[in-house]
Amino acid sequence: GQQVMQIPQYQHVQEGEDFTTYCNSSTTLSNIQWYKQRPGGHPVFLIQLVKSGEVKKQKRLTFQFGEAKKNSSLHITATQTTDVGTYFCAVEEAGSNYKLTFGKGTLLTVNP
Amino acid sequence: DAGVIQSPRHEVTEMGQEVTLRCKPISGHNSLFWYRQTMMRGLELLIYFNNNVPIDDSGMPEDRFSAKMPNASFSTLKIQPSEPRDSAVYFCASSPDLNYGYTFGSGTRLTVV
């Protein structure tokens, strides 16, 4: 099945610092989705990227899809305590009829 | 919209017992997914349906697991007999169609003792 690597596994930052998580695949992706899961909560859909080199912004969050469509990043500017949670990327397995595989996630903790 | 509704929220059962998890997707969503989440294995797709038809059940661990979607507004995931290694959080998610973002339910935390 589709292998997608997310790094780092954990990131602890001071409030106000920036944060970036990366998602890497060995194969070309048709699209990629990002989700956030708060501790004890459920994954919440953030965004889907489809086009090569695409950049999308949601307030302090910036999402990028690599030119080769093999990697993606999520960047948070000036983190806040409300950003705490695990951020997952999810990719469609090639030829799978839209089967979505989730990465292991990056757990972000923010020190106030 | 109430979102994706799962029941029960928590289930504690003894090994060997049958467990049934329930899900009501968002009205109008054609695709429904069952995921299992554990610390060790992360989020694993068990099975998904499109227009009530199972598309891929290759993630179902073994014959003890079965899932049904008798109509567009209801799905069940059944484990019989349950084992301690089945302990996990089980999420149901729905989307308007395949290749859209998913809306997850709040999950069922299953503990098998």
mmCIF file of C-alpha atoms in Angstrom:
data_model
loop_
_atom_site.group_PDB
_atom_site.id
_atom_site.type_symbol
_atom_site.label_atom_id
_atom_site.label_comp_id
_atom_site.label_asym_id
_atom_site.label_seq_id
_atom_site.Cartn_x
_atom_site.Cartn_y
_atom_site.Cartn_z
ATOM 1 C CA GLY A 1 0.000 0.000 0.000
ATOM 2 C CA GLN A 2 0.844 3.648 -0.147
ATOM 3 C CA GLN A 3 3.675 4.678 2.150
ATOM 4 C CA VAL A 4 3.762 8.226 3.386
ATOM 5 C CA MET A 5 6.285 9.527 5.870
ATOM 6 C CA GLN A 6 5.510 12.408 8.185
ATOM 7 C CA ILE A 7 8.198 14.308 10.035
ATOM 8 C CA PRO A 8 8.764 15.191 12.748
ATOM 9 C CA GLN A 9 6.803 12.814 14.962
ATOM 10 C CA TYR A 10 6.711 15.364 17.758
ATOM 11 C CA GLN A 11 7.338 19.088 17.981
ATOM 12 C CA HIS A 12 7.260 21.231 21.079
ATOM 13 C CA VAL A 13 7.350 25.000 20.630
ATOM 14 C CA GLN A 14 6.970 28.148 22.663
ATOM 15 C CA GLU A 15 3.857 30.124 21.942
ATOM 16 C CA GLY A 16 4.602 32.557 19.157
ATOM 17 C CA GLU A 17 7.169 30.358 17.424
ATOM 18 C CA ASP A 18 6.550 28.922 13.986
ATOM 19 C CA PHE A 19 5.927 25.241 13.265
ATOM 20 C CA THR A 20 6.259 23.114 10.145
ATOM 21 C CA THR A 21 5.380 19.498 9.468
ATOM 22 C CA TYR A 22 6.306 17.605 6.315
ATOM 23 C CA CYS A 23 4.731 14.745 4.442
ATOM 24 C CA ASN A 24 6.836 12.761 1.958
ATOM 25 C CA SER A 25 5.942 10.049 -0.503
ATOM 26 C CA SER A 26 8.116 7.892 -2.746
ATOM 27 C CA THR A 27 5.485 7.997 -5.477
ATOM 28 C CA THR A 28 3.653 10.795 -7.241
ATOM 29 C CA LEU A 29 0.430 11.733 -5.537
ATOM 30 C CA SER A 30 -2.818 12.712 -7.198
ATOM 31 C CA ASN A 31 -3.742 14.890 -4.244
ATOM 32 C CA ILE A 32 -3.115 15.268 -0.523
ATOM 33 C CA GLN A 33 -5.335 16.165 2.394
ATOM 34 C CA TRP A 34 -4.464 17.570 5.815
ATOM 35 C CA TYR A 35 -6.319 16.945 9.063
ATOM 36 C CA LYS A 36 -5.992 18.130 12.652
ATOM 37 C CA GLN A 37 -6.904 16.045 15.679
ATOM 38 C CA ARG A 38 -7.085 17.664 19.111
ATOM 39 C CA PRO A 39 -6.176 15.476 22.113
ATOM 40 C CA GLY A 40 -9.119 13.194 22.822
ATOM 41 C CA GLY A 41 -10.898 14.405 19.712
ATOM 42 C CA HIS A 42 -11.479 13.275 16.177
ATOM 43 C CA PRO A 43 -9.666 14.239 12.951
ATOM 44 C CA VAL A 44 -10.966 17.421 11.366
ATOM 45 C CA PHE A 45 -10.456 18.090 7.664
ATOM 46 C CA LEU A 46 -8.359 21.184 6.980
ATOM 47 C CA ILE A 47 -7.641 21.263 3.257
ATOM 48 C CA GLN A 48 -7.030 19.339 0.049
ATOM 49 C CA LEU A 49 -4.224 20.141 -2.385
ATOM 50 C CA VAL A 50 -4.414 18.942 -5.965
ATOM 51 C CA LYS A 51 -2.152 20.967 -8.245
ATOM 52 C CA SER A 52 1.621 20.786 -8.537
ATOM 53 C CA GLY A 53 3.250 23.628 -6.575
ATOM 54 C CA GLU A 54 -0.076 24.667 -5.058
ATOM 55 C CA VAL A 55 0.000 26.959 -2.022
ATOM 56 C CA LYS A 56 -3.066 27.610 0.082
ATOM 57 C CA LYS A 57 -3.494 29.702 3.203
ATOM 58 C CA GLN A 58 -5.941 29.563 6.073
ATOM 59 C CA LYS A 59 -5.206 32.430 8.462
ATOM 60 C CA ARG A 60 -1.890 31.471 10.099
ATOM 61 C CA LEU A 61 -1.712 28.080 8.304
ATOM 62 C CA THR A 62 0.076 27.715 4.967
ATOM 63 C CA PHE A 63 -0.155 24.497 2.970
ATOM 64 C CA GLN A 64 2.152 23.611 0.085
ATOM 65 C CA PHE A 65 2.176 20.815 -2.467
ATOM 66 C CA GLY A 66 5.564 20.095 -4.023
ATOM 67 C CA GLU A 67 6.271 20.642 -7.688
ATOM 68 C CA ALA A 68 6.774 16.916 -8.198
ATOM 69 C CA LYS A 69 3.637 16.135 -6.158
ATOM 70 C CA LYS A 70 5.630 13.850 -3.883
ATOM 71 C CA ASN A 71 5.722 16.006 -0.783
ATOM 72 C CA SER A 72 3.713 18.548 1.107
ATOM 73 C CA SER A 73 4.109 20.812 4.096
ATOM 74 C CA LEU A 74 1.957 22.549 6.653
ATOM 75 C CA HIS A 75 3.377 25.688 8.235
ATOM 76 C CA ILE A 76 1.872 27.512 11.190
ATOM 77 C CA THR A 77 3.012 31.065 11.843
ATOM 78 C CA ALA A 78 3.152 32.347 15.419
ATOM 79 C CA THR A 79 1.676 29.308 17.126
ATOM 80 C CA GLN A 80 -1.014 29.631 19.755
ATOM 81 C CA THR A 81 -2.096 27.189 22.453
ATOM 82 C CA THR A 82 -5.181 26.446 20.379
ATOM 83 C CA ASP A 83 -2.912 24.924 17.711
ATOM 84 C CA VAL A 84 -2.109 21.977 19.994
ATOM 85 C CA GLY A 85 -2.933 18.639 18.415
ATOM 86 C CA THR A 86 -1.791 16.046 15.916
ATOM 87 C CA TYR A 87 -1.576 17.045 12.279
ATOM 88 C CA PHE A 88 -2.054 14.280 9.716
ATOM 89 C CA CYS A 89 -1.529 14.183 6.023
ATOM 90 C CA ALA A 90 -3.600 11.711 4.036
ATOM 91 C CA VAL A 91 -2.930 10.462 0.531
ATOM 92 C CA GLU A 92 -4.799 8.411 -1.989
ATOM 93 C CA GLU A 93 -3.309 5.063 -2.890
ATOM 94 C CA ALA A 94 -2.577 4.866 -6.593
ATOM 95 C CA GLY A 95 -5.122 2.719 -8.398
ATOM 96 C CA SER A 96 -7.063 2.200 -5.172
ATOM 97 C CA ASN A 97 -10.367 3.745 -6.126
ATOM 98 C CA TYR A 98 -9.834 6.665 -3.737
ATOM 99 C CA LYS A 99 -8.585 4.697 -0.734
ATOM 100 C CA LEU A 100 -7.135 7.300 1.650
ATOM 101 C CA THR A 101 -4.090 6.394 3.754
ATOM 102 C CA PHE A 102 -3.135 8.551 6.729
ATOM 103 C CA GLY A 103 0.375 9.348 7.831
ATOM 104 C CA LYS A 104 1.390 8.732 11.452
ATOM 105 C CA GLY A 105 0.967 12.417 12.229
ATOM 106 C CA THR A 106 2.983 15.130 13.943
ATOM 107 C CA LEU A 107 2.037 15.918 17.525
ATOM 108 C CA LEU A 108 2.400 19.627 18.247
ATOM 109 C CA THR A 109 2.523 20.915 21.798
ATOM 110 C CA VAL A 110 2.718 24.617 22.595
ATOM 111 C CA ASN A 111 4.140 26.064 25.783
ATOM 112 C CA PRO A 112 2.246 29.218 26.802
ATOM 113 C CA ASP B 1 -26.371 19.549 10.538
ATOM 114 C CA ALA B 2 -25.524 17.254 13.448
ATOM 115 C CA GLY B 3 -22.482 15.864 11.694
ATOM 116 C CA VAL B 4 -21.522 12.202 11.681
ATOM 117 C CA ILE B 5 -23.097 10.479 14.656
ATOM 118 C CA GLN B 6 -21.532 7.437 16.254
ATOM 119 C CA SER B 7 -22.772 5.283 19.087
ATOM 120 C CA PRO B 8 -21.909 4.262 21.654
ATOM 121 C CA ARG B 9 -19.173 6.739 22.662
ATOM 122 C CA HIS B 10 -17.593 4.194 24.957
ATOM 123 C CA GLU B 11 -17.909 0.424 25.100
ATOM 124 C CA VAL B 12 -16.323 -1.926 27.585
ATOM 125 C CA THR B 13 -16.895 -5.584 26.944
ATOM 126 C CA GLU B 14 -15.495 -8.943 27.863
ATOM 127 C CA MET B 15 -13.430 -11.012 25.518
ATOM 128 C CA GLY B 16 -15.597 -13.245 23.381
ATOM 129 C CA GLN B 17 -18.610 -10.958 23.389
ATOM 130 C CA GLU B 18 -20.150 -9.480 20.265
ATOM 131 C CA VAL B 19 -19.736 -5.732 19.781
ATOM 132 C CA THR B 20 -21.731 -3.571 17.376
ATOM 133 C CA LEU B 21 -20.714 -0.018 16.559
ATOM 134 C CA ARG B 22 -23.139 2.291 14.807
ATOM 135 C CA CYS B 23 -22.780 5.246 12.501
ATOM 136 C CA LYS B 24 -25.130 7.756 10.929
ATOM 137 C CA PRO B 25 -23.404 9.706 8.152
ATOM 138 C CA ILE B 26 -24.196 13.257 7.132
ATOM 139 C CA SER B 27 -27.314 13.372 5.002
ATOM 140 C CA GLY B 28 -26.431 13.529 1.323
ATOM 141 C CA HIS B 29 -22.936 12.119 1.771
ATOM 142 C CA ASN B 30 -22.453 9.178 -0.571
ATOM 143 C CA SER B 31 -19.248 7.760 0.890
ATOM 144 C CA LEU B 32 -18.753 6.221 4.323
ATOM 145 C CA PHE B 33 -15.535 5.025 5.927
ATOM 146 C CA TRP B 34 -14.658 3.011 9.028
ATOM 147 C CA TYR B 35 -11.232 3.691 10.586
ATOM 148 C CA ARG B 36 -9.506 2.266 13.652
ATOM 149 C CA GLN B 37 -6.970 4.310 15.616
ATOM 150 C CA THR B 38 -4.352 2.953 18.006
ATOM 151 C CA MET B 39 -1.101 4.395 19.297
ATOM 152 C CA MET B 40 0.917 1.702 17.604
ATOM 153 C CA ARG B 41 -0.718 1.606 14.186
ATOM 154 C CA GLY B 42 -2.227 5.066 13.846
ATOM 155 C CA LEU B 43 -5.335 5.522 11.714
ATOM 156 C CA GLU B 44 -6.135 2.417 9.692
ATOM 157 C CA LEU B 45 -8.876 2.214 7.082
ATOM 158 C CA LEU B 46 -10.985 -0.870 7.688
ATOM 159 C CA ILE B 47 -13.651 -0.602 5.004
ATOM 160 C CA TYR B 48 -15.408 1.995 2.904
ATOM 161 C CA PHE B 49 -18.698 2.244 1.071
ATOM 162 C CA ASN B 50 -19.854 4.331 -1.843
ATOM 163 C CA ASN B 51 -23.603 4.609 -2.423
ATOM 164 C CA ASN B 52 -24.087 1.888 0.219
ATOM 165 C CA VAL B 53 -21.890 -0.585 -1.684
ATOM 166 C CA PRO B 54 -18.664 -1.842 -0.073
ATOM 167 C CA ILE B 55 -15.776 -0.755 -2.284
ATOM 168 C CA ASP B 56 -12.758 -2.012 -0.385
ATOM 169 C CA ASP B 57 -12.700 -4.156 2.747
ATOM 170 C CA SER B 58 -9.055 -5.176 2.513
ATOM 171 C CA GLY B 59 -8.352 -3.392 5.797
ATOM 172 C CA MET B 60 -10.727 -5.553 7.799
ATOM 173 C CA PRO B 61 -8.406 -7.477 10.108
ATOM 174 C CA GLU B 62 -10.061 -10.868 9.921
ATOM 175 C CA ASP B 63 -13.343 -12.698 9.660
ATOM 176 C CA ARG B 64 -14.334 -11.571 13.128
ATOM 177 C CA PHE B 65 -14.996 -8.125 11.659
ATOM 178 C CA SER B 66 -17.966 -7.358 9.450
ATOM 179 C CA ALA B 67 -19.591 -4.131 8.268
ATOM 180 C CA LYS B 68 -22.910 -3.341 6.669
ATOM 181 C CA MET B 69 -24.616 -0.335 5.193
ATOM 182 C CA PRO B 70 -28.264 -1.273 4.695
ATOM 183 C CA ASN B 71 -29.256 2.243 3.645
ATOM 184 C CA ALA B 72 -27.774 5.684 3.053
ATOM 185 C CA SER B 73 -28.260 6.814 6.644
ATOM 186 C CA PHE B 74 -26.906 3.925 8.689
ATOM 187 C CA SER B 75 -23.891 1.655 8.957
ATOM 188 C CA THR B 76 -22.686 -0.885 11.488
ATOM 189 C CA LEU B 77 -19.327 -2.417 12.292
ATOM 190 C CA LYS B 78 -19.554 -5.701 14.146
ATOM 191 C CA ILE B 79 -16.842 -7.644 15.936
ATOM 192 C CA GLN B 80 -17.667 -11.213 16.895
ATOM 193 C CA PRO B 81 -16.038 -12.551 18.983
ATOM 194 C CA SER B 82 -14.137 -9.579 20.380
ATOM 195 C CA GLU B 83 -10.553 -9.878 21.616
ATOM 196 C CA PRO B 84 -8.403 -7.584 23.809
ATOM 197 C CA ARG B 85 -6.289 -6.604 20.768
ATOM 198 C CA ASP B 86 -9.411 -5.054 19.231
ATOM 199 C CA SER B 87 -9.277 -2.313 21.864
ATOM 200 C CA ALA B 88 -9.004 0.981 19.989
ATOM 201 C CA VAL B 89 -10.945 4.055 18.971
ATOM 202 C CA TYR B 90 -13.167 3.326 15.986
ATOM 203 C CA PHE B 91 -14.077 6.273 13.792
ATOM 204 C CA CYS B 92 -16.737 6.530 11.165
ATOM 205 C CA ALA B 93 -16.364 9.250 8.530
ATOM 206 C CA SER B 94 -18.430 10.373 5.584
ATOM 207 C CA SER B 95 -17.861 12.562 2.550
ATOM 208 C CA PRO B 96 -20.002 13.903 -0.291
ATOM 209 C CA ASP B 97 -18.265 11.470 -2.593
ATOM 210 C CA LEU B 98 -14.925 9.798 -3.040
ATOM 211 C CA ASN B 99 -11.998 12.241 -3.363
ATOM 212 C CA TYR B 100 -13.483 14.816 -0.995
ATOM 213 C CA GLY B 101 -12.462 15.722 2.538
ATOM 214 C CA TYR B 102 -13.915 13.493 5.226
ATOM 215 C CA THR B 103 -16.076 14.496 8.160
ATOM 216 C CA PHE B 104 -15.315 12.258 11.113
ATOM 217 C CA GLY B 105 -17.623 11.262 13.919
ATOM 218 C CA SER B 106 -16.553 11.562 17.553
ATOM 219 C CA GLY B 107 -15.544 7.905 17.621
ATOM 220 C CA THR B 108 -16.276 4.872 19.787
ATOM 221 C CA ARG B 109 -13.642 3.991 22.339
ATOM 222 C CA LEU B 110 -13.730 0.195 22.618
ATOM 223 C CA THR B 111 -12.092 -1.642 25.481
ATOM 224 C CA VAL B 112 -12.111 -5.426 25.464
ATOM 225 C CA VAL B 113 -11.067 -6.979 28.760
#
